[in-house]
Amino acid sequence: MPATAVRPLSTEVQFVPGVGPKVAQLLAKLEIYTLGDLLWHLPRRYEDRRRFLNVARARPGEYGLFKGKIITVDNQKARGGHMTLTKAYLDDGTGAIELIWFNQPWMRDRLVKTKAGVVVFGQVKSGGYSLQIETPEWEEASDSSDPIHFNRIVPIYPLTEGVYQKHLRRILYGAINLAETPPDILTDERLARLQLMPIHEAIRQVHFPDSEEQATEARRRLAFDEFLLIQTGIARQKAQAAKEQGIAMSFDAHEVAQELVSLVGFELTGAQKRCAREIWRDMAQPHPMNRLLQGDVGSGKTAVAAAALLAAVRSGYQAAIMAPTEILAEQHWSTLANLMVGAGIPVELMLGKMTKKQKEQARERVLAGDSMVAVGTHALIQEGVEFRNLGLVVIDEQHRFGVMQRKALRQKGANPHVLVMTATPIPRTLTMTIYGELDTSIIDEMPPGRKPVRTHWKAPDQRGSVYAGVRKLLSEGRQAYVICPLVEESEKLQAQAAEELFEKLRRDIFPDIEVGLLHGRMKPAEKELAMERFRNGDVKVLVATTVVEVGVDVPNATVMVIEDADRFGLAQLHQLRGRIGRGDQQSFCVMIGDPKSDDGRARLDTMVATTDGFRIAEEDLKLRGPGEIYGVRQSGMPVLKVGDLIQDREVLISAREEAFEIVKADPDLSQRENYRLREALENQIAKLDVVNVS
């Protein structure tokens, strides 16, 4: 095949000029296997190499491009002798700037040979006696006439060991010129209406842009395509679900609402009423409900879930609630059993730890329809558990369950309605992407009289005064949680850290007060006893790991101390704080931490600034990105190569609207203008991994 021939996108990357078998092995670490993968390996940023900066005008903090001669270069051993520093000075005629490389001793010989001078790029820092740049990108000045690397906006790519910027840039420059034009999934009419550039132009401009604006527009086009594929898949799922035969429940919403108020003993908030109405409306339809109920910690999701359960039972159907942990399942059961007793509705508890006889009796009652509501963990979906007529499935903290577990529970009935609940507030862009096929109800209002938790951040040297404050609250009859530092390595080390903190508090700080311990390595019976003793007030201070993060409800616990708080993620800190502030007393959360990073400080600052879970979730998304958000990895988060759920929010919304319009007009994507979109969707379907509760 001639070098100039157009190559298919499926061409193995080793056959792309400049690659070969050895480099292909390195590129595989970047998940680049074909010419198409190479084109979609996008720059992580750009450097404007059209203008040089004078050393004399450089200021700390700014990024700059400098051109000059290396006047001195030497290797030095850092203190301790474990690291080699290569230090050089670049002189551009207006001044000299120090360049530093770490543990790259061969740099000295390479720099000595640069007779024509060098071009360097990096962030300028203050280095005591002079300005300096650490680990700058550099090239010999003799290369500066190369149109790929200089006198233009230059792409900077994610790399792997053995692959260098200049080499990869040159490979990509050639690849764009010989690759076949990717098929455009958007028609000319859609491109014009949406003001998007054609795909072939977007590919060229995203790699080698003519201007910053062109780079932005190119990335916008590629992000739109990525979001469009995801949202078209979601739109087709929703359209398919709307055709499924389900259970049209028959109940009087007004009567159910009145009965619910008499059972809970208070008037629901406006947000709770709105969510209940949305759920009831779905349950009355002849196709299965697929709804996500979002509510911050303490917003009253249980009352809304009870509204759904009551409607199902009054329609003659059974309901099941599946929770991720036995502690949470028992809490749901306790709350609902007390609630439903006034309505004459028995609530069954089904847990793996129950005796064989207890399990058999529970199964018999559920199968006979004597128990209209069943609450449990994964024990609910085990063989042998059969319902007489299951009509509603409620899944709590659903990101902790796999798709197959959810499917197994649905198969216990004839396509029952499904309500998914989460106390983890999720930013709207994530909701549209992860739970895009679910309709969403949000409880965005807290019950009246609930006092926001006052949150403080204290330095480690203030620990003494923090525990003195805890002692004062304990003397007033309150209880406290002390959360031990997060140890990532293993649950065993986490338990060890908790035990050490427990001993220290019991021995040195609260020798006269009953201190309890709760961690993940304890046996279920031990955990249960620890929680029960704390719940009934025998234990005043509970030392715990993040096992208390979800579902533990002790209204008299009004203070929480989080040790080494900067080790925790933002969403995790918020969930922990949600364990207090559940009664009518003022509660306090004190985070002890000494963060060493800007992100660490930002997390603690955010916690002090707000108790709004949705605002915290947005900040968490900005700090960590969608892939690391609490629970997302288990939720089928599509892998985004281009789109950014923070920066590209408007692009996502636009792509979602377009996708739903397309599917509404052409559900099977069989019309000619949608042929390429359908083909791309079929090619991508395995990769998208969109959550599907059906």
XYZ file of C-alpha atoms in Angstrom:
694
model
C 0.000 0.000 0.000
C 1.507 3.383 -0.993
C 2.291 5.756 1.863
C -0.176 8.324 0.496
C -3.136 5.916 0.168
C -6.152 6.574 2.342
C -6.191 4.145 5.290
C -9.371 2.772 6.943
C -9.919 3.791 10.577
C -9.714 0.093 11.508
C -6.062 -0.068 10.351
C -3.850 -1.498 13.113
C -1.829 1.343 14.600
C 1.494 -0.427 13.965
C 0.958 0.169 10.223
C 0.604 3.940 10.665
C 3.790 5.719 9.467
C 6.130 6.467 12.381
C 4.702 3.750 14.634
C 5.801 0.150 13.975
C 5.435 -2.873 16.314
C 7.512 -1.534 19.238
C 5.767 1.845 19.506
C 2.407 0.102 18.932
C 3.024 -1.890 22.134
C 3.602 1.358 24.032
C 0.506 2.986 22.494
C -1.565 -0.001 23.637
C -1.014 1.261 27.216
C -2.950 4.357 26.124
C -5.679 2.086 24.678
C -4.647 3.016 21.137
C -4.929 -0.060 18.893
C -6.207 1.328 15.586
C -5.901 4.427 13.424
C -9.356 5.463 14.685
C -8.222 5.165 18.325
C -5.238 7.355 17.439
C -7.443 10.114 15.987
C -9.576 10.063 19.136
C -6.526 10.360 21.416
C -7.101 14.035 22.054
C -4.774 16.717 23.438
C -5.142 17.345 27.153
C -4.201 20.993 26.604
C -2.539 23.333 24.141
C 0.525 25.575 24.265
C 0.557 28.820 22.360
C 4.011 28.705 20.802
C 3.482 31.679 18.534
C 5.171 34.195 20.822
C 8.373 34.016 22.899
C 8.584 35.617 26.327
C 11.647 37.543 27.509
C 13.169 36.208 30.729
C 13.347 39.793 32.030
C 9.546 40.099 31.742
C 8.674 36.681 33.188
C 6.679 36.541 36.416
C 6.164 33.642 38.885
C 3.001 31.657 38.231
C 2.747 32.261 34.488
C 3.476 29.781 31.710
C 6.024 30.944 29.170
C 7.920 29.983 26.037
C 11.609 30.965 26.111
C 14.394 30.710 23.563
C 18.086 31.034 24.415
C 21.447 29.340 25.003
C 22.354 26.938 27.803
C 25.176 28.696 29.666
C 25.760 26.179 32.490
C 24.516 22.679 33.184
C 25.432 20.217 35.933
C 24.157 17.232 37.921
C 23.883 17.535 41.690
C 22.882 15.085 44.403
C 19.990 16.309 46.484
C 20.140 16.111 50.274
C 20.120 12.480 51.344
C 21.709 11.401 48.076
C 18.574 9.641 46.786
C 17.845 12.068 43.982
C 19.843 13.635 41.157
C 19.012 17.181 40.159
C 20.025 18.376 36.696
C 20.315 22.170 36.834
C 20.883 24.390 33.826
C 20.657 28.100 33.085
C 19.086 29.429 29.901
C 20.156 32.932 28.823
C 18.024 34.742 26.239
C 19.960 38.014 26.257
C 17.541 39.751 28.653
C 18.328 37.505 31.623
C 18.848 33.921 32.756
C 16.313 31.422 34.075
C 17.127 28.205 35.938
C 15.871 24.889 34.527
C 15.590 21.843 36.797
C 15.027 18.143 36.014
C 14.594 15.458 38.695
C 16.304 12.051 38.442
C 17.150 12.437 34.747
C 20.993 12.568 34.876
C 21.262 11.905 31.108
C 19.740 15.360 30.529
C 23.135 16.943 31.268
C 24.851 15.373 28.222
C 21.879 16.149 25.956
C 21.847 19.804 26.990
C 25.618 20.187 26.608
C 25.264 19.221 22.917
C 22.679 21.931 22.120
C 24.922 24.287 20.140
C 22.042 26.139 18.450
C 20.328 26.836 21.765
C 17.015 25.551 23.107
C 13.347 26.427 23.261
C 11.680 25.636 26.595
C 8.127 25.860 27.885
C 6.836 25.586 31.447
C 5.511 27.342 34.533
C 7.754 30.019 35.967
C 8.405 29.790 39.695
C 10.334 31.863 42.194
C 13.582 30.048 43.018
C 15.157 32.192 45.679
C 17.959 33.983 43.777
C 16.424 33.538 40.313
C 13.332 32.430 38.454
C 13.137 28.749 37.603
C 11.121 26.180 35.665
C 10.851 22.623 36.945
C 10.849 19.811 34.346
C 10.219 22.068 31.348
C 9.304 20.709 27.935
C 12.195 21.547 25.647
C 13.549 21.138 22.144
C 16.616 22.254 20.293
C 16.151 25.651 18.709
C 17.180 24.184 15.350
C 13.808 22.361 15.357
C 11.818 25.558 15.782
C 11.216 25.869 12.063
C 9.212 22.607 12.202
C 5.587 23.645 11.535
C 4.255 20.899 13.794
C 6.081 21.937 16.953
C 6.472 25.730 16.731
C 4.954 28.944 15.382
C 1.489 27.592 16.100
C -0.873 26.426 18.853
C 0.709 23.106 19.803
C -1.217 20.073 21.125
C 0.016 18.425 24.339
C -1.077 14.787 24.609
C -1.455 12.294 27.443
C 1.646 10.070 27.233
C 3.002 6.786 28.513
C 6.587 5.818 29.309
C 8.670 5.608 26.123
C 6.361 7.846 24.041
C 7.356 11.516 23.727
C 5.365 14.609 22.742
C 7.316 15.374 19.561
C 7.102 11.810 18.324
C 3.377 11.422 19.036
C 2.638 14.845 17.531
C 4.440 13.870 14.324
C 2.602 10.514 14.178
C -0.759 12.241 14.570
C 0.040 14.946 12.027
C 0.694 12.231 9.453
C -2.266 10.093 10.569
C -4.784 12.897 10.025
C -3.533 13.354 6.460
C -3.879 9.688 5.494
C -6.937 8.505 7.483
C -10.260 8.045 5.747
C -12.857 10.679 6.649
C -14.895 9.424 9.631
C -18.624 9.081 8.824
C -20.589 12.097 10.067
C -23.530 11.048 12.261
C -25.106 14.504 11.836
C -26.781 15.639 8.626
C -25.868 18.993 7.029
C -29.227 20.367 8.197
C -28.519 19.399 11.829
C -24.960 20.734 11.666
C -26.243 24.105 10.442
C -29.062 24.275 13.002
C -26.813 23.257 15.911
C -23.926 25.434 14.640
C -21.427 22.571 14.703
C -18.455 21.998 12.391
C -18.286 18.865 10.184
C -16.529 15.881 11.741
C -13.520 15.881 9.373
C -12.830 19.528 10.205
C -13.330 18.891 13.940
C -10.728 16.095 13.901
C -8.129 18.311 12.229
C -8.850 21.381 14.354
C -8.877 19.508 17.678
C -5.331 18.259 17.017
C -3.775 21.164 15.110
C -6.049 24.181 15.601
C -5.747 27.393 13.612
C -6.864 29.364 16.690
C -8.036 28.883 20.268
C -11.616 29.396 19.057
C -11.288 26.616 16.471
C -9.891 24.238 19.116
C -12.875 25.019 21.377
C -15.399 24.523 18.564
C -13.752 21.261 17.488
C -13.869 19.868 21.005
C -17.504 21.008 21.316
C -18.403 19.074 18.168
C -16.706 15.873 19.350
C -18.261 16.183 22.827
C -21.686 16.658 21.220
C -21.275 13.405 19.278
C -20.235 11.544 22.415
C -23.186 12.846 24.425
C -25.572 12.311 21.491
C -24.700 8.605 21.302
C -25.223 8.140 25.061
C -28.481 10.100 25.098
C -29.853 8.379 21.975
C -29.265 5.044 23.705
C -31.074 6.359 26.796
C -33.951 7.814 24.729
C -34.449 4.455 22.997
C -34.452 2.674 26.372
C -37.121 5.040 27.670
C -39.198 4.634 24.511
C -38.932 0.843 24.830
C -39.867 0.924 28.523
C -42.966 3.004 27.703
C -44.183 0.144 25.487
C -43.721 -2.536 28.163
C -46.834 -3.940 29.775
C -46.916 -3.118 33.476
C -49.384 -2.847 36.347
C -51.832 0.065 36.264
C -52.555 0.379 39.982
C -55.922 1.657 41.120
C -56.071 3.740 44.297
C -57.535 7.012 45.530
C -54.547 9.389 45.821
C -56.470 11.726 48.158
C -57.342 8.872 50.533
C -53.772 7.505 50.475
C -52.418 11.024 51.210
C -54.766 11.436 54.201
C -53.897 7.974 55.535
C -50.168 8.701 55.181
C -50.447 11.935 57.201
C -52.336 10.105 59.957
C -49.625 7.404 60.032
C -46.535 9.676 60.060
C -48.168 12.229 62.356
C -47.086 15.346 60.460
C -47.831 17.267 57.295
C -45.431 16.455 54.451
C -43.315 19.255 52.969
C -44.252 20.677 49.572
C -41.346 18.802 47.973
C -42.395 15.492 49.555
C -45.982 15.963 48.316
C -44.757 16.796 44.796
C -42.537 13.690 44.676
C -45.341 11.466 46.020
C -47.725 12.777 43.323
C -45.134 12.083 40.596
C -44.676 8.515 41.879
C -48.437 7.889 42.173
C -48.977 9.185 38.641
C -46.400 6.671 37.342
C -47.888 3.796 39.349
C -51.308 4.402 37.790
C -49.881 3.944 34.270
C -50.073 0.599 32.428
C -46.294 0.454 31.949
C -43.606 0.002 34.642
C -42.426 3.027 36.601
C -38.687 3.688 36.415
C -38.150 6.604 38.776
C -35.184 7.942 40.760
C -35.971 9.643 44.077
C -33.155 11.938 45.152
C -33.142 13.533 48.559
C -30.392 14.924 50.722
C -29.671 13.357 54.099
C -32.637 14.054 56.393
C -34.970 15.344 53.658
C -37.629 12.699 54.354
C -37.268 10.073 51.619
C -38.714 7.376 53.879
C -42.072 9.191 54.084
C -42.192 9.443 50.272
C -41.279 5.756 49.950
C -44.075 5.003 52.440
C -46.478 6.921 50.153
C -45.526 4.556 47.309
C -45.809 1.436 49.521
C -49.208 2.477 50.812
C -50.526 3.087 47.286
C -49.306 -0.363 46.181
C -50.848 -2.153 49.173
C -54.155 -0.265 48.837
C -54.176 -1.412 45.198
C -53.853 -5.013 46.364
C -50.168 -5.476 45.512
C -47.099 -6.372 47.545
C -44.013 -4.145 47.804
C -40.346 -4.960 48.427
C -37.542 -2.712 49.663
C -33.935 -3.761 49.069
C -31.167 -2.030 51.069
C -27.389 -2.515 50.664
C -26.561 -3.352 54.297
C -28.235 -5.226 57.133
C -28.004 -2.147 59.390
C -29.880 -0.046 56.819
C -32.398 -2.825 56.050
C -33.179 -3.229 59.755
C -33.593 0.505 60.140
C -36.026 0.680 57.203
C -37.918 -2.288 58.628
C -38.102 -0.775 62.123
C -39.320 2.591 60.770
C -41.858 1.111 58.347
C -43.128 -1.569 60.756
C -43.886 1.131 63.357
C -45.435 3.318 60.672
C -47.607 0.671 59.000
C -48.886 -0.952 62.188
C -51.519 1.807 62.379
C -52.706 0.819 58.898
C -52.787 -2.884 59.762
C -50.029 -3.667 57.251
C -47.434 -6.184 58.498
C -43.846 -5.546 57.316
C -41.576 -8.566 56.878
C -37.800 -8.483 57.476
C -35.616 -10.805 55.376
C -31.898 -10.982 56.126
C -29.143 -13.477 55.358
C -28.216 -13.773 59.047
C -31.678 -15.019 60.098
C -32.029 -18.654 61.226
C -33.276 -21.251 58.763
C -36.636 -21.430 60.559
C -37.027 -17.616 60.603
C -36.315 -17.489 56.876
C -38.813 -20.261 56.093
C -41.563 -18.573 58.118
C -40.869 -15.198 56.485
C -40.960 -16.780 53.003
C -44.267 -18.493 53.750
C -45.891 -15.233 54.913
C -44.640 -13.385 51.807
C -45.743 -16.160 49.422
C -49.191 -16.328 51.048
C -49.579 -12.556 50.843
C -49.937 -12.251 54.624
C -46.968 -9.853 54.563
C -47.663 -7.149 52.004
C -44.327 -5.363 52.497
C -40.923 -7.098 52.650
C -37.689 -5.347 53.600
C -34.274 -6.916 53.215
C -30.813 -7.058 51.716
C -29.865 -9.266 48.759
C -31.638 -12.052 50.729
C -34.798 -10.819 48.994
C -33.578 -12.025 45.601
C -32.318 -15.439 46.698
C -33.932 -18.617 45.442
C -36.941 -19.654 47.442
C -38.243 -16.121 48.035
C -41.500 -15.818 46.065
C -44.150 -13.093 46.206
C -47.871 -13.634 45.696
C -48.242 -10.484 43.608
C -45.266 -8.117 43.724
C -46.227 -4.739 42.273
C -43.583 -2.322 43.569
C -39.830 -2.605 44.093
C -37.973 0.105 46.042
C -34.169 0.007 45.784
C -32.260 2.121 48.309
C -28.749 3.446 47.615
C -28.943 1.679 44.263
C -25.353 2.380 43.214
C -24.336 -0.370 45.647
C -26.227 -3.024 43.696
C -25.220 -4.663 40.443
C -27.499 -4.701 37.387
C -28.122 -8.455 37.788
C -29.260 -8.021 41.420
C -31.787 -5.354 40.419
C -32.990 -7.519 37.533
C -33.419 -10.543 39.816
C -35.649 -8.552 42.176
C -37.813 -7.287 39.299
C -38.263 -10.854 38.073
C -39.958 -11.733 41.370
C -43.078 -10.026 39.945
C -44.814 -9.350 36.632
C -42.810 -6.272 35.599
C -43.377 -4.322 38.840
C -42.942 -0.583 39.225
C -39.414 0.384 40.315
C -38.484 3.290 42.576
C -34.757 3.865 43.064
C -33.746 6.011 46.066
C -30.451 7.685 46.878
C -29.302 9.945 49.699
C -26.225 10.843 47.663
C -27.107 14.096 45.906
C -26.098 13.824 42.267
C -25.359 16.793 39.991
C -27.855 17.154 37.149
C -25.304 16.338 34.452
C -24.440 13.070 36.205
C -28.117 12.210 36.676
C -28.711 12.677 32.941
C -25.769 10.417 32.149
C -25.905 7.678 34.788
C -29.626 7.535 35.504
C -30.687 8.997 32.158
C -33.380 6.385 31.505
C -35.050 7.051 34.872
C -37.519 9.837 35.519
C -36.253 11.931 38.416
C -37.978 13.290 41.528
C -35.981 15.522 43.858
C -36.834 16.357 47.474
C -35.220 19.791 47.525
C -36.703 21.019 50.809
C -35.850 20.082 54.384
C -38.550 19.397 57.030
C -39.473 22.488 59.096
C -37.647 22.935 62.387
C -34.606 20.964 61.245
C -31.553 23.017 62.253
C -28.571 22.982 59.861
C -25.500 21.339 61.381
C -22.884 23.923 62.370
C -19.585 22.828 60.854
C -16.095 23.869 61.948
C -12.605 23.083 60.688
C -9.893 22.924 63.359
C -6.146 22.358 63.125
C -4.632 19.281 64.845
C -3.109 21.427 67.604
C -6.668 22.476 68.607
C -7.692 18.878 69.278
C -7.669 19.418 73.076
C -10.214 22.230 72.947
C -12.346 20.225 70.456
C -12.679 17.300 72.870
C -13.287 19.702 75.763
C -16.253 21.024 73.765
C -17.468 17.457 73.178
C -17.271 16.770 76.932
C -19.456 19.825 77.616
C -22.164 18.562 75.241
C -21.944 15.070 76.766
C -22.507 16.595 80.215
C -25.736 18.096 78.828
C -26.966 14.599 77.962
C -25.935 14.458 74.308
C -23.974 11.744 72.450
C -21.071 11.961 70.015
C -19.549 10.184 67.045
C -15.789 10.228 66.547
C -14.865 9.157 63.011
C -11.414 7.655 62.747
C -8.990 8.624 59.953
C -9.487 6.984 56.579
C -6.889 4.303 55.849
C -7.079 3.357 52.160
C -4.848 0.295 52.148
C -7.177 -2.253 53.703
C -10.189 -2.814 55.916
C -7.852 -4.551 58.358
C -5.691 -1.427 58.775
C -8.850 0.679 58.975
C -10.114 -1.481 61.855
C -6.710 -1.256 63.537
C -6.771 2.561 63.310
C -10.267 2.594 64.824
C -9.195 0.340 67.688
C -6.170 2.541 68.439
C -8.312 5.693 68.484
C -10.902 3.922 70.660
C -8.205 2.966 73.208
C -6.766 6.493 73.236
C -10.167 8.136 73.828
C -11.201 5.596 76.449
C -7.873 5.779 78.308
C -6.758 9.404 77.963
C -9.681 11.647 77.025
C -12.934 10.118 78.305
C -11.841 7.655 81.055
C -15.068 8.382 82.991
C -17.421 8.027 79.996
C -18.667 4.917 78.184
C -16.959 4.760 74.768
C -18.042 2.298 72.058
C -16.425 0.992 68.862
C -17.854 0.180 65.418
C -15.867 -0.910 62.355
C -16.239 -3.114 59.278
C -14.194 -6.066 60.565
C -16.517 -6.712 63.500
C -18.963 -9.624 63.313
C -22.576 -8.666 62.437
C -23.740 -9.434 65.980
C -20.969 -7.224 67.443
C -21.888 -4.356 65.113
C -25.531 -4.725 66.030
C -24.760 -4.674 69.758
C -22.478 -1.621 69.374
C -25.192 0.298 67.495
C -27.928 -0.807 69.866
C -25.958 0.345 72.927
C -25.319 3.705 71.251
C -28.935 4.027 70.114
C -30.332 3.383 73.613
C -27.814 5.729 75.275
C -25.627 3.226 77.181
C -22.656 4.348 75.053
C -22.050 8.101 74.971
C -19.169 8.275 72.465
C -19.032 5.968 69.442
C -15.687 5.620 67.675
C -16.467 4.499 64.146
C -15.183 4.087 60.614
C -17.261 5.065 57.588
C -19.523 2.089 58.332
C -21.831 4.696 59.942
C -21.945 6.668 56.703
C -25.326 5.386 55.577
C -28.483 4.796 57.499
C -27.641 4.936 61.204
C -30.182 7.158 62.943
C -29.606 8.344 66.530
C -31.402 11.696 67.094
C -29.645 12.281 70.446
C -26.196 12.224 68.756
C -25.574 15.932 68.182
C -21.812 16.140 67.725
C -19.391 14.506 65.323
C -15.611 14.806 65.328
C -13.917 13.690 62.095
C -10.226 12.976 62.605
C -7.896 13.742 59.644
C -10.928 15.025 57.759
C -8.805 16.014 54.755
C -8.369 12.308 53.914
C -12.066 11.950 53.112
C -13.852 12.850 49.886
C -16.342 15.702 49.923
C -19.441 13.537 49.354
C -18.220 11.162 52.063
C -17.783 14.007 54.557
C -21.299 15.198 53.768
C -22.747 11.698 54.235
C -20.940 11.345 57.566
C -22.236 14.718 58.740
C -25.735 13.519 57.847
C -25.646 11.140 60.818
C -26.168 14.118 63.149
C -28.705 16.939 63.095
C -31.547 14.394 63.059
C -33.301 15.678 66.191
C -34.512 19.106 67.308
C -31.246 19.996 69.117
C -28.484 22.081 67.510
C -25.763 19.765 66.167
C -22.070 20.339 65.543
C -19.608 18.727 63.139
C -15.922 19.402 63.836
C -13.375 18.395 61.213
C -9.796 18.093 62.426
C -7.381 18.325 59.524
C -4.208 19.796 58.110
C -4.611 19.456 54.316
C -1.446 19.731 52.257
C -3.170 20.315 48.888
C -5.450 22.977 47.417
C -8.100 20.302 46.812
C -7.937 19.209 50.450
C -8.427 22.778 51.640
C -11.250 23.295 49.129
C -13.110 20.231 50.457
C -13.001 21.408 54.062
C -13.858 24.997 53.095
C -16.903 23.753 51.177
C -18.080 21.704 54.159
C -17.862 24.749 56.428
C -19.603 26.970 53.862
C -22.712 24.892 53.104
C -24.928 21.998 54.180
C -26.650 21.878 50.770
C -25.933 18.389 49.427
C -26.517 19.354 45.792
C -24.071 22.252 45.989
C -21.570 19.912 47.654
C -22.113 17.332 44.883
C -21.376 19.981 42.215
C -18.180 20.992 44.028
C -17.192 17.331 44.382
C -17.675 16.845 40.640
C -15.400 19.835 39.963
C -12.708 18.601 42.338
C -12.649 14.912 41.470
C -14.388 14.417 38.148
C -17.224 11.983 37.422
C -15.141 8.780 37.439
C -14.198 9.200 41.089
C -17.512 10.446 42.459
C -18.798 8.310 45.307
C -20.624 5.310 43.871
C -20.296 6.228 40.221
C -17.931 3.448 39.175
C -20.513 0.859 40.215
C -23.271 2.784 38.460
C -22.312 2.199 34.852
C -20.760 5.584 34.276
C -20.048 5.804 30.531
C -16.391 6.486 29.778
C -16.160 9.998 28.348
C -13.125 10.612 26.158
C -14.058 14.150 25.119
C -17.041 15.487 27.038
C -16.664 17.100 30.433
C -19.719 17.003 32.681
C -18.795 20.345 34.253
C -17.538 22.435 31.350
C -19.818 20.881 28.718
C -23.084 21.034 30.648
C -24.855 23.045 27.917
C -23.532 20.701 25.207
C -24.926 17.713 27.121
C -28.350 19.335 27.509
C -28.412 20.232 23.797
C -27.375 16.687 22.794
C -30.024 15.178 25.086
C -32.771 17.345 23.577
C -31.647 16.444 20.053
C -31.470 12.716 20.875
C -34.971 12.626 22.352
C -36.379 14.550 19.359
C -34.720 12.122 16.933
C -36.023 9.036 18.771
C -39.502 10.535 19.132
C -39.705 11.042 15.364
C -37.882 7.817 14.426
C -37.824 5.267 17.318
C -35.956 2.603 15.315
C -33.555 5.086 13.645
C -34.633 3.567 10.337
C -34.948 6.827 8.384
C -32.141 7.612 5.974
C -30.837 10.674 7.844
C -30.411 8.552 11.003
C -28.660 5.594 9.356
C -25.140 6.677 10.383
C -26.300 7.515 13.903
C -27.821 4.024 14.239
C -24.637 2.427 12.882
C -22.445 4.405 15.342
C -24.779 3.485 18.199
C -24.590 -0.209 17.331
C -20.783 0.017 17.200
C -20.655 1.743 20.583
C -23.437 -0.119 22.396
C -21.115 -2.452 24.303
C -18.913 0.438 25.451
C -21.675 2.723 26.681
C -22.710 0.463 29.581
C -25.672 2.695 30.398
C -27.455 1.658 33.614
C -30.586 -0.341 32.913
C -32.793 -1.350 35.802
C -35.069 -3.294 33.493
